[in-house]
Amino acid sequence: MTVRPTLEKVAARAGVSRATVSRVVNGSASVGEEIRVAVLRAVDELGYVPNFAARSLVTQRADSIALVFSEPPVRVFSEDPTFAGIIRGVSQEVEAADKQLVLMMAGSARGHERVERYTTAGHVDGVIIASMHGADPLPMSLARRGIPVVCSGRPITGNGLPYVDMDNVSGAVQAVGHLLERGRRRIATIAGPPDMIAGIDRLNGYRQVLRDSGRRSIIALGDFTRDSGALAMRQLLEDDPALDAVFVASDMMAFGALQTLRLAGRRVPDDVAVVGFDDILSAEYTEPPLTTVRQPTLRMGRELARLLLTRNPESPVVLPTELVIREST
Amino acid sequence: MTVRPTLEKVAARAGVSRATVSRVVNGSASVGEEIRVAVLRAVDELGYVPNFAARSLVTQRADSIALVFSEPPVRVFSEDPTFAGIIRGVSQEVEAADKQLVLMMAGSARGHERVERYTTAGHVDGVIIASMHGADPLPMSLARRGIPVVCSGRPITGNGLPYVDMDNVSGAVQAVGHLLERGRRRIATIAGPPDMIAGIDRLNGYRQVLRDSGRRSIIALGDFTRDSGALAMRQLLEDDPALDAVFVASDMMAFGALQTLRLAGRRVPDDVAVVGFDDILSAEYTEPPLTTVRQPTLRMGRELARLLLTRNPESPVVLPTELVIREST
DNA sequence: ATGCTGCCTGAGAGCGCTCTCACGGGGAGG
DNA sequence: CCTCCCCGTGAGAGCGCTCTCAGGCAGCAT
């Protein structure tokens, strides 16, 4: 069993030619029924599995696609649960298409180079880039080399590549609108980094609602981490001690904000209402449970894969976001 | 740029033979210095990248390894944060070795078959199986086909395959010992599933300490999910309303237990002390912050990869666990 | 000067597969 | 009864690379 049988062996055993075995194995039509059965039996008896490299060499296909994280891995796997959904979604679609998923981290310059070399070597048929930093040069760089690329999140630079994005603006609008409906008057925000599309769009949504309702913006900046949220909340309380609501651009930051509010003796939602963004698992278990904006991460992964696999250029796909009301508002 | 240059082209441009270019590209010694430089220049000018399939076909190596999750994906990516650390650790080592990581889900029977076919096709040089269910047949099945396999977690069946495991027993012993030191007398446990090594070992550790201190065990079973923890805690309170501590075999279950205790009006830690297991991110942010047992998941990933890559048979690697004391005890 | 050792380079044989093309034979049409 | 066509099968040429082997040319000893 150590030495794997080749097409040749199977052909010999079935008493046919290599070509015929190949046809059977690849499910080609026009093979006589009894020959087909004989070949199948030989395949079975020998435990034949086509050699991937040989096939790939001639077909020029690799039947696998790469999912590249252009971020430090620590962020991908612990801080940002969005990625988990994406991986699952991509994985689902890719497996349904009987292809394989190669996971790559390209957090560094060396990483970028590795990804380029690897993909150019014909290892994969296409690449999904899950990058949050909109100005990432990697997608274009791969595209120029002729490799099919799909991006998660609208590229800030608007490079014309196909992408799938969440409707971040709408999510923010829903969240802030909800705060308004609850009768809140001084609504602040903790925004995400201005070099990430999610940060930008969520802030824009917030601004839009406040502007439309004739209120002024109260803004602090974070970087999507919990600590930055705690810090930003402290600053916000200093800037405007009378604020009665805050729209936080990520749940992790909202957790930090919740903590700061608790330390400051503000009750949530009585004194200050809090809305997060992402609807990560633990948002349901905070004290109080967090009102937040849910985004279809699983579906995002699936759409990304679908876009890549079908080469269907009905690109930008923008997925809806949905407000989940809990007890923090 | 669409059509990639071959070795032949590079050879022609550099005015040497294919063999020489191959030698240079693969960093073989014994190539004249000026020829080497000339070849390198040609490679650079043409943007040559070796075709992976062709190389793999002759070398019989794929320079990539598979990380197989023999679990439903939902569990891998949301419920069990252990996996995230493993992925990161494996990824680090694998990339350091300039190889690639292929991620596979084998949650179903079809999945198993897919993994077998894929790995047998020579797609990968080895497989890491991250399965929690100890009696999983997949590892042996692959090993029989001659594919190098490493398991995460000691296989229940003791099949002789190399593995890396956490020291679950010691973790449980530390946790329960800590409860004892705190003066707790009626210590219950919420155990994990009896078909997972982590469930078994953690329960054994608990039993061991209680037996040594002449106390009786109070046991409820969960399946590592939050809801099962909540349910088990309810049962425990019924069984022994006077219990003053509970060792929960996973943080997720501990979250559920915490909720049940809150609803039942028991204060933590005043009335009931709670220790979890895993030290997942949000354990720090519960109310109160959870005392728990930390396990080196990142390192586990790295050891898994190392074991596979070096073919170093100093197998069972057992990694230490560490009690993290917070405010729930 | 001749032979030998050793180092570098080139030629060429595959690795296992797919796919085109040619061929043989049977059925339909003339 | 002969011809044409088409379907099913086999032969063979590569895909791009690695690696063995042999050959050539120094440099050294005889």
XYZ file of C-alpha atoms (C1' of nucleotides) in Angstrom:
718
model
C 0.000 0.000 0.000
C 3.027 2.220 0.390
C 3.598 2.496 -3.326
C 0.526 3.880 -4.963
C -0.800 2.261 -8.110
C -0.764 4.318 -11.288
C -3.188 4.598 -14.133
C -0.996 2.188 -16.025
C -1.452 -0.514 -13.414
C -5.166 -0.097 -13.366
C -5.266 -0.221 -17.135
C -3.256 -3.415 -17.174
C -5.496 -5.053 -14.636
C -8.670 -4.047 -16.402
C -7.191 -5.035 -19.735
C -7.740 -1.662 -21.336
C -5.664 1.356 -22.226
C -4.587 4.201 -19.970
C -6.815 6.559 -21.878
C -9.886 4.528 -21.145
C -9.167 4.354 -17.454
C -8.672 8.079 -17.442
C -12.022 8.518 -19.116
C -13.759 6.373 -16.552
C -12.084 8.014 -13.624
C -13.018 11.432 -14.885
C -16.572 10.404 -15.556
C -16.362 11.026 -19.250
C -19.269 9.768 -21.309
C -18.847 7.311 -24.138
C -17.280 4.365 -22.419
C -18.874 0.981 -22.885
C -20.799 -0.118 -19.861
C -19.004 -3.363 -19.217
C -15.615 -1.791 -19.704
C -16.609 0.923 -17.304
C -17.553 -1.628 -14.685
C -14.343 -3.574 -15.202
C -12.257 -0.444 -14.802
C -14.134 0.578 -11.711
C -13.519 -2.789 -10.195
C -9.809 -2.581 -10.944
C -9.697 0.888 -9.411
C -11.366 -0.418 -6.344
C -9.242 -3.497 -5.963
C -6.040 -1.566 -6.355
C -7.179 1.331 -4.223
C -6.257 3.674 -7.003
C -6.294 7.407 -6.371
C -5.237 9.735 -9.203
C -1.967 11.487 -8.588
C -2.742 15.076 -8.023
C 0.505 16.569 -9.252
C 0.438 14.720 -12.516
C -3.110 15.723 -13.212
C -2.491 19.283 -12.213
C 0.550 19.437 -14.446
C -1.435 18.748 -17.543
C -4.740 20.353 -16.711
C -3.176 23.525 -15.389
C -5.670 23.501 -12.577
C -4.996 22.958 -8.907
C -8.553 22.514 -7.709
C -7.839 24.524 -4.666
C -8.090 28.112 -3.660
C -6.247 30.198 -1.128
C -7.764 32.219 1.643
C -5.228 34.841 2.560
C -5.292 36.809 5.737
C -3.398 39.949 5.247
C -3.345 40.642 8.957
C -1.332 39.569 11.939
C -2.623 36.105 12.816
C -3.356 37.048 16.389
C -5.946 39.466 15.180
C -7.480 36.949 12.860
C -7.954 34.256 15.392
C -8.667 35.895 18.625
C -9.670 39.478 18.361
C -11.812 39.465 15.334
C -14.493 36.809 15.289
C -15.632 37.988 11.891
C -12.882 35.920 10.390
C -14.126 32.708 11.927
C -17.412 33.035 10.073
C -15.624 33.827 6.863
C -13.426 30.778 7.130
C -16.416 28.570 7.731
C -18.370 30.041 4.883
C -15.532 29.795 2.428
C -14.791 26.301 3.567
C -18.376 25.225 3.002
C -18.556 26.488 -0.557
C -15.132 25.290 -1.485
C -15.810 21.800 -0.262
C -19.141 21.729 -1.962
C -17.263 22.405 -5.184
C -14.947 19.532 -4.277
C -11.976 21.805 -4.084
C -9.539 22.525 -1.333
C -8.871 25.422 0.938
C -5.370 26.635 1.577
C -4.997 29.030 4.446
C -2.268 31.627 4.285
C -1.139 34.334 6.623
C 0.456 37.317 5.017
C 0.904 39.576 7.966
C 4.379 40.702 7.009
C 6.229 41.845 3.927
C 7.824 38.431 3.766
C 4.345 37.022 3.977
C 3.231 39.001 0.960
C 6.155 37.741 -1.013
C 5.406 34.175 0.034
C 1.823 34.464 -1.039
C 2.811 35.857 -4.397
C 5.326 33.162 -5.054
C 2.996 30.447 -3.947
C 0.009 31.517 -5.931
C 2.096 32.216 -9.001
C 3.502 28.714 -8.834
C 0.103 27.465 -9.873
C -0.686 26.061 -6.514
C -4.155 27.533 -6.482
C -6.813 28.584 -8.941
C -7.700 31.766 -7.171
C -7.288 33.813 -4.061
C -9.644 35.299 -1.518
C -8.106 38.133 0.390
C -9.534 38.789 3.785
C -7.891 42.006 4.634
C -9.312 44.713 6.711
C -6.880 47.393 5.790
C -8.358 48.889 2.714
C -5.197 50.094 1.121
C -3.540 46.713 1.051
C -1.418 46.390 -2.106
C -1.583 42.595 -2.180
C -4.844 42.153 -4.118
C -3.754 44.315 -7.020
C -0.350 42.812 -7.038
C -1.806 39.332 -7.462
C -4.368 40.454 -9.964
C -1.618 41.917 -12.105
C 0.019 38.538 -12.189
C -3.139 37.161 -13.679
C -4.452 35.378 -10.625
C -8.192 35.591 -9.974
C -8.732 37.592 -6.818
C -11.718 38.414 -4.654
C -11.600 40.774 -1.694
C -13.520 40.724 1.506
C -14.506 44.266 2.218
C -14.601 47.042 -0.316
C -11.035 48.051 -1.111
C -10.495 51.634 -0.057
C -8.539 52.330 -3.176
C -11.402 51.223 -5.380
C -9.216 49.104 -7.613
C -12.013 47.527 -9.574
C -11.524 44.053 -8.154
C -14.584 42.018 -7.252
C -15.466 42.143 -3.592
C -18.040 41.237 -0.986
C -18.809 43.686 1.757
C -21.178 44.176 4.648
C -23.572 47.049 4.531
C -21.755 48.866 7.281
C -23.389 52.197 6.593
C -26.871 50.790 6.927
C -25.913 48.967 10.101
C -24.679 52.164 11.666
C -27.757 54.020 10.516
C -30.018 51.412 12.098
C -28.070 51.506 15.327
C -28.024 55.244 15.712
C -31.605 55.518 14.535
C -32.587 53.091 17.250
C -30.823 55.226 19.839
C -32.745 58.230 18.591
C -36.038 56.366 18.842
C -35.214 55.464 22.390
C -35.186 59.167 23.060
C -31.467 59.638 23.379
C -30.266 63.127 22.657
C -26.522 63.234 23.046
C -25.224 60.334 21.066
C -21.492 59.796 20.867
C -19.552 57.234 18.858
C -16.385 55.261 19.251
C -15.169 54.874 15.711
C -12.861 52.279 14.243
C -9.557 52.939 12.498
C -9.842 55.316 9.539
C -7.783 53.038 7.330
C -10.313 50.250 7.458
C -13.411 50.343 5.360
C -15.523 49.064 8.240
C -14.263 51.896 10.398
C -14.939 54.490 7.767
C -18.386 53.316 6.743
C -19.692 52.872 10.250
C -18.590 56.348 11.137
C -20.232 57.695 8.005
C -23.498 56.032 8.906
C -23.368 57.582 12.347
C -22.612 61.016 10.946
C -25.366 60.761 8.413
C -28.073 60.119 11.001
C -26.859 62.816 13.344
C -26.646 65.315 10.548
C -30.137 64.453 9.325
C -31.527 64.952 12.799
C -29.661 68.157 13.376
C -27.498 66.857 16.190
C -23.804 67.248 16.660
C -21.275 64.444 16.475
C -19.185 63.415 19.444
C -16.404 61.216 18.216
C -13.570 59.234 19.739
C -11.292 56.878 17.858
C -10.424 53.303 18.666
C -8.723 50.454 16.826
C -11.383 47.775 17.312
C -9.681 46.333 20.396
C -11.233 46.166 23.823
C -8.644 48.358 25.484
C -8.976 51.059 22.891
C -12.716 51.024 23.534
C -12.236 51.496 27.255
C -9.872 54.368 26.630
C -12.070 56.052 24.070
C -15.037 55.853 26.414
C -13.061 57.621 29.125
C -12.225 60.366 26.705
C -15.830 60.647 25.603
C -17.006 61.037 29.190
C -14.526 63.828 29.654
C -15.503 65.563 26.442
C -19.198 65.415 27.155
C -20.165 64.207 30.631
C -23.809 64.625 29.715
C -23.847 62.108 26.859
C -26.656 59.591 27.128
C -25.769 57.110 24.425
C -22.814 55.752 22.503
C -22.605 53.854 19.261
C -19.482 51.730 19.362
C -18.103 50.500 16.045
C -17.231 47.014 17.333
C -18.383 44.713 20.087
C -14.893 44.296 21.462
C -14.615 48.049 21.877
C -18.096 48.067 23.353
C -16.923 45.626 26.009
C -14.219 48.084 26.938
C -16.700 50.933 26.938
C -19.035 48.959 29.193
C -16.229 48.486 31.645
C -15.324 52.171 31.667
C -18.958 53.118 32.190
C -19.220 50.717 35.093
C -16.113 52.155 36.706
C -17.469 55.648 36.156
C -20.646 54.701 37.927
C -22.895 55.129 34.892
C -25.689 52.641 34.600
C -26.371 50.961 31.289
C -28.824 51.583 29.781
C -30.391 53.926 32.339
C -27.704 56.608 32.168
C -25.997 55.683 28.963
C -27.270 53.408 26.220
C -24.687 51.373 24.340
C -24.854 49.785 20.900
C -22.052 47.637 19.545
C -21.314 46.228 16.115
C -20.552 42.655 14.953
C -22.746 40.592 17.261
C -19.953 38.374 18.391
C -20.803 35.410 20.544
C -20.139 36.987 23.905
C -22.200 40.088 23.132
C -25.136 38.110 24.396
C -23.479 37.462 27.715
C -22.247 40.846 28.802
C -23.788 42.681 31.699
C -26.229 43.891 30.409
C -26.493 41.915 27.156
C -25.373 44.126 24.315
C -27.571 45.614 21.637
C -25.510 45.324 18.479
C -25.502 45.023 14.714
C -25.290 41.540 13.322
C -23.448 40.848 10.137
C -23.754 37.653 8.109
C -20.148 36.504 8.330
C -20.861 32.952 7.278
C -22.671 34.182 4.246
C -19.853 36.534 3.482
C -17.493 33.611 3.320
C -19.846 31.740 1.053
C -20.314 34.671 -1.271
C -16.589 35.209 -1.476
C -16.028 31.633 -2.463
C -18.905 31.688 -4.882
C -17.648 34.810 -6.536
C -14.270 33.241 -7.023
C -15.456 29.826 -8.118
C -18.072 30.907 -10.589
C -16.040 33.750 -11.996
C -19.326 35.497 -11.978
C -18.600 39.149 -12.341
C -21.772 40.435 -10.777
C -19.430 41.832 -8.264
C -19.824 44.081 -5.579
C -21.968 41.920 -3.385
C -23.159 43.873 -0.384
C -24.701 41.903 2.425
C -27.353 43.275 4.735
C -26.725 43.974 8.395
C -29.328 43.724 11.094
C -29.858 45.403 14.429
C -30.180 43.013 17.357
C -31.839 44.692 20.299
C -30.874 43.478 23.743
C -30.744 45.213 27.069
C -28.005 47.783 26.745
C -30.313 50.283 25.039
C 2.709 37.865 -17.897
C -0.271 35.581 -18.355
C 1.785 32.718 -19.673
C 4.401 31.766 -17.178
C 7.944 31.164 -18.326
C 9.359 27.688 -17.946
C 12.767 26.443 -16.963
C 13.498 26.004 -20.636
C 12.936 29.684 -21.329
C 15.167 30.737 -18.498
C 17.835 28.328 -19.676
C 17.692 29.706 -23.180
C 17.966 33.264 -21.984
C 20.865 32.519 -19.700
C 22.538 30.423 -22.361
C 22.786 27.318 -20.228
C 20.994 24.017 -19.903
C 17.794 23.292 -18.042
C 19.686 21.239 -15.520
C 21.876 24.131 -14.560
C 18.963 26.468 -14.064
C 17.316 23.846 -11.905
C 20.475 23.609 -9.845
C 20.604 27.332 -9.318
C 16.942 27.632 -8.480
C 17.212 24.871 -5.939
C 20.324 26.355 -4.409
C 22.499 23.390 -5.264
C 26.197 23.864 -4.738
C 28.717 23.430 -7.508
C 27.570 25.965 -10.039
C 30.112 28.419 -11.370
C 29.691 31.827 -9.872
C 29.210 33.786 -13.079
C 26.821 31.226 -14.470
C 24.871 31.408 -11.259
C 24.596 35.155 -11.531
C 23.561 34.985 -15.159
C 20.839 32.467 -14.361
C 19.590 34.500 -11.459
C 19.334 37.533 -13.678
C 17.390 35.604 -16.276
C 15.053 34.306 -13.577
C 14.504 37.791 -12.381
C 13.957 39.336 -15.780
C 11.479 36.680 -16.776
C 9.770 36.605 -13.407
C 10.225 32.885 -13.317
C 8.504 30.866 -10.618
C 8.922 27.082 -10.649
C 5.791 25.191 -11.527
C 4.648 23.474 -8.432
C 2.878 20.524 -9.997
C 5.803 19.590 -12.205
C 8.196 19.711 -9.314
C 5.876 17.806 -7.065
C 5.384 15.148 -9.715
C 9.032 14.221 -9.746
C 10.018 14.901 -6.164
C 7.002 13.151 -4.724
C 6.698 15.910 -2.177
C 3.960 18.482 -1.890
C 5.558 20.815 0.594
C 2.318 21.275 2.353
C 0.522 19.662 5.209
C -3.118 19.309 6.076
C -4.763 20.349 9.287
C -7.922 18.330 9.550
C -10.762 19.165 11.855
C -12.719 16.098 12.490
C -15.552 18.077 14.009
C -18.507 20.063 12.790
C -17.057 23.395 11.648
C -19.364 25.393 13.855
C -17.763 23.872 16.880
C -14.284 24.529 15.582
C -14.771 28.153 14.912
C -17.107 29.452 17.442
C -17.554 27.238 20.394
C -14.114 26.004 20.963
C -11.448 28.668 21.023
C -8.815 26.039 21.576
C -8.802 25.467 17.878
C -7.939 29.046 17.061
C -4.701 28.763 18.976
C -3.912 25.487 17.308
C -4.414 26.918 13.862
C -2.156 29.822 14.632
C 0.549 27.648 16.108
C 0.507 25.184 13.258
C 0.479 27.998 10.776
C 3.537 29.590 12.349
C 5.641 26.456 12.243
C 4.511 25.434 8.828
C 5.328 28.790 7.338
C 8.659 28.872 9.079
C 9.421 25.645 7.272
C 8.325 27.305 4.036
C 5.498 24.901 3.566
C 1.808 25.406 3.186
C -1.194 24.766 5.324
C -4.296 23.157 3.920
C -7.343 23.338 6.099
C -9.877 20.585 5.904
C -13.156 19.929 7.639
C -14.087 16.322 8.026
C -17.190 16.627 10.101
C -19.137 14.031 8.199
C -18.605 10.578 6.746
C -18.333 12.188 3.356
C -15.745 14.461 4.862
C -13.674 11.555 6.034
C -13.750 10.054 2.626
C -12.744 13.363 1.078
C -9.814 13.723 3.399
C -8.633 10.235 2.645
C -8.847 10.682 -1.062
C -7.162 14.038 -0.937
C -4.257 13.062 1.231
C -3.752 9.817 -0.642
C -3.537 11.753 -3.876
C -0.209 13.065 -2.700
C -1.521 16.493 -2.068
C 0.164 16.778 1.283
C 3.176 15.382 3.067
C 1.415 14.783 6.319
C -1.703 15.346 8.317
C -2.469 16.871 11.668
C -5.753 15.725 13.063
C -7.408 18.048 15.482
C -10.163 15.899 16.735
C -11.656 15.961 20.115
C -13.489 12.729 19.911
C -10.953 10.219 21.035
C -12.293 7.250 19.193
C -12.122 8.871 15.790
C -11.183 6.255 13.183
C -9.700 8.763 10.768
C -6.146 8.920 12.139
C -5.590 5.195 11.954
C -7.218 4.980 8.626
C -4.789 7.516 7.183
C -1.816 6.016 8.944
C -2.620 2.663 7.388
C -2.428 4.278 3.987
C 1.108 5.298 4.806
C 0.458 8.975 5.453
C 2.317 10.558 8.355
C -0.218 11.521 10.992
C -0.090 13.459 14.235
C -3.016 13.827 16.600
C -3.994 16.641 18.845
C -5.100 15.117 22.095
C -4.285 11.642 23.228
C -6.341 9.175 21.204
C -8.657 7.318 23.497
C -7.993 4.106 21.703
C -4.271 4.369 22.282
C -3.397 3.542 18.714
C 0.298 4.264 18.993
C 0.210 7.337 16.787
C 2.252 10.354 17.818
C 0.251 12.992 19.610
C 0.415 16.230 21.558
C -1.852 16.696 24.521
C -2.507 19.107 27.326
C -1.947 17.972 30.850
C -5.632 17.951 31.625
C -5.303 15.865 34.747
C -2.826 18.230 36.312
C -4.991 21.212 35.390
C -7.983 19.705 37.104
C -5.893 18.778 40.124
C -4.636 22.337 40.422
C -8.126 23.741 40.072
C -9.753 21.490 42.636
C -6.775 21.790 44.951
C -7.167 25.543 44.814
C -10.823 25.223 45.762
C -9.816 23.077 48.712
C -7.248 25.630 49.829
C -9.900 28.278 49.723
C -11.699 26.265 52.343
C -14.449 24.866 50.152
C -15.946 21.644 51.415
C -18.630 20.534 49.020
C -17.021 20.682 45.621
C -19.049 19.601 42.625
C -17.981 19.295 39.017
C -19.543 19.741 35.639
C -17.713 17.231 33.509
C -17.240 17.166 29.760
C -18.380 14.402 27.414
C -16.996 10.992 28.327
C -15.955 10.329 24.740
C -13.455 13.136 24.682
C -10.090 12.778 26.272
C -10.285 16.273 27.739
C -13.582 15.384 29.364
C -12.256 12.156 30.782
C -8.963 13.465 32.081
C -10.408 16.543 33.704
C -12.947 14.436 35.517
C -10.221 12.047 36.605
C -8.198 14.888 38.040
C -11.213 16.086 39.986
C -11.939 12.622 41.308
C -8.352 12.079 42.302
C -8.202 15.163 44.514
C -11.547 14.505 46.115
C -10.647 10.927 46.827
C -7.300 11.911 48.312
C -8.998 14.368 50.608
C -11.715 11.961 51.592
C -14.560 13.914 50.076
C -17.352 12.699 47.925
C -17.804 13.547 44.263
C -20.810 15.445 43.011
C -20.926 15.123 39.270
C -23.068 16.443 36.451
C -22.364 15.954 32.772
C -22.187 18.557 30.041
C -20.997 18.620 26.443
C -18.712 21.651 26.668
C -21.389 24.051 25.443
C -22.737 26.972 27.411
C -26.285 25.711 27.553
C -25.238 22.320 28.798
C -23.315 24.078 31.557
C -26.360 26.046 32.621
C -28.440 22.914 32.690
C -25.874 20.876 34.584
C -25.561 23.605 37.179
C -29.298 23.515 37.770
C -29.129 19.810 38.306
C -26.189 20.173 40.663
C -28.086 22.700 42.774
C -30.948 20.290 43.048
C -28.726 17.358 43.915
C -26.860 19.224 46.598
C -28.199 22.662 47.480
C -25.421 23.073 50.016
C -22.518 22.856 47.548
C -20.044 25.686 47.910
C -17.848 25.225 44.849
C -17.920 23.830 41.373
C -15.131 22.863 39.028
C -16.414 23.246 35.476
C -14.552 21.384 32.747
C -14.762 24.225 30.225
C -15.119 27.977 30.302
C -18.125 27.937 28.019
C -19.917 25.621 30.419
C -18.744 27.815 33.285
C -20.466 30.776 31.626
C -23.667 28.803 31.657
C -23.122 27.792 35.261
C -22.509 31.402 36.227
C -25.813 32.360 34.685
C -27.692 29.615 36.495
C -26.104 30.614 39.795
C -27.100 34.219 39.233
C -30.667 33.229 38.508
C -30.677 31.040 41.589
C -29.565 33.964 43.682
C -26.223 32.447 44.635
C -23.375 34.897 44.847
C -20.048 34.042 43.239
C -17.661 33.506 44.900
C -19.260 34.192 48.285
C -21.796 31.370 48.156
C -20.341 29.253 45.408
C -16.829 29.394 43.989
C -16.450 28.599 40.298
C -13.401 27.438 38.363
C -13.463 26.983 34.627
C -11.076 25.382 32.160
C -9.491 26.709 28.929
C -8.968 30.386 29.764
C -10.727 31.618 26.707
C -10.627 35.313 25.976
C -13.912 36.247 27.549
C -13.171 34.410 30.794
C -11.497 37.600 31.879
C -14.614 39.628 31.284
C -17.340 37.675 32.973
C -19.008 38.912 36.098
C -17.006 38.125 38.207
C -13.897 37.359 36.151
C -13.419 33.627 35.984
C -10.706 31.636 37.690
C -9.736 29.034 35.165
C -7.036 26.724 33.852
C -4.970 28.045 31.003
C -3.682 25.745 28.323
C -0.974 26.627 25.830
C -2.992 26.283 22.636
C -0.565 28.183 20.466
C 2.248 25.997 21.637
C 0.145 22.943 21.032
C -0.194 23.943 17.408
C 3.498 24.508 17.115
C 4.369 21.183 18.677
C 1.937 19.400 16.427
C 3.530 20.902 13.357
C 6.998 20.288 14.659
C 6.242 16.674 15.378
C 4.977 16.197 11.864
C 7.684 18.145 10.086
C 10.661 16.707 11.870
C 9.343 13.157 11.933
C 10.794 13.199 15.380
C 9.343 10.250 17.190
C 9.837 11.581 20.701
C 6.123 11.512 20.734
C 3.719 11.920 23.304
C 4.316 15.571 24.005
C 2.315 16.675 27.012
C 2.046 20.385 27.604
C 1.649 21.933 31.034
C -1.526 23.669 32.134
C -1.654 26.536 34.574
C -4.218 27.808 37.029
C -5.183 31.447 36.544
C -6.759 32.857 39.661
C -9.329 35.602 39.202
C -12.323 36.602 41.245
C -14.739 33.732 40.932
C -12.994 31.748 43.675
C 54.195 14.605 -22.139
C 50.744 11.373 -20.383
C 47.459 9.741 -17.153
C 44.521 10.528 -13.434
C 41.396 12.875 -10.372
C 37.698 15.910 -9.686
C 34.636 19.495 -10.692
C 31.223 21.528 -13.601
C 27.861 21.236 -17.194
C 24.629 19.113 -20.617
C 21.816 15.412 -22.424
C 18.002 12.696 -21.690
C 14.998 9.773 -19.346
C 11.208 9.710 -16.951
C 7.373 11.278 -12.945
C 1.705 10.042 -13.887
C -1.587 12.020 -16.118
C -4.763 14.175 -20.007
C -6.078 14.824 -24.581
C -5.790 14.828 -29.439
C -5.890 12.060 -33.174
C -6.256 8.006 -35.752
C -8.303 3.641 -36.309
C -11.484 -0.261 -36.401
C -15.936 -2.035 -36.597
C -20.899 -1.970 -36.697
C -25.214 0.144 -38.268
C -27.651 2.972 -41.466
C -28.383 4.600 -45.976
C -27.839 4.289 -50.976
C -23.825 -5.276 -51.321
C -21.015 -1.306 -50.785
C -20.114 3.154 -48.722
C -20.313 6.539 -45.207
C -20.553 7.885 -40.627
C -20.120 7.628 -35.943
C -19.048 5.684 -31.702
C -15.771 3.554 -28.683
C -10.973 2.571 -27.946
C -5.867 2.819 -28.194
C -1.494 5.032 -29.318
C 1.426 8.636 -28.285
C 2.789 13.199 -27.475
C 3.575 16.151 -24.213
C 2.808 19.141 -19.313
C 7.550 21.292 -16.576
C 10.489 19.663 -13.733
C 14.454 16.752 -11.282
C 18.209 13.783 -11.338
C 21.329 10.389 -12.983
C 24.880 9.769 -15.921
C 28.368 10.760 -18.963
C 31.494 13.922 -21.023
C 34.813 17.749 -21.057
C 38.258 20.381 -19.201
C 41.278 21.900 -15.714
C 45.026 20.928 -12.621
C 48.079 17.856 -10.486
C 51.163 13.905 -10.055
C 53.980 10.568 -12.515
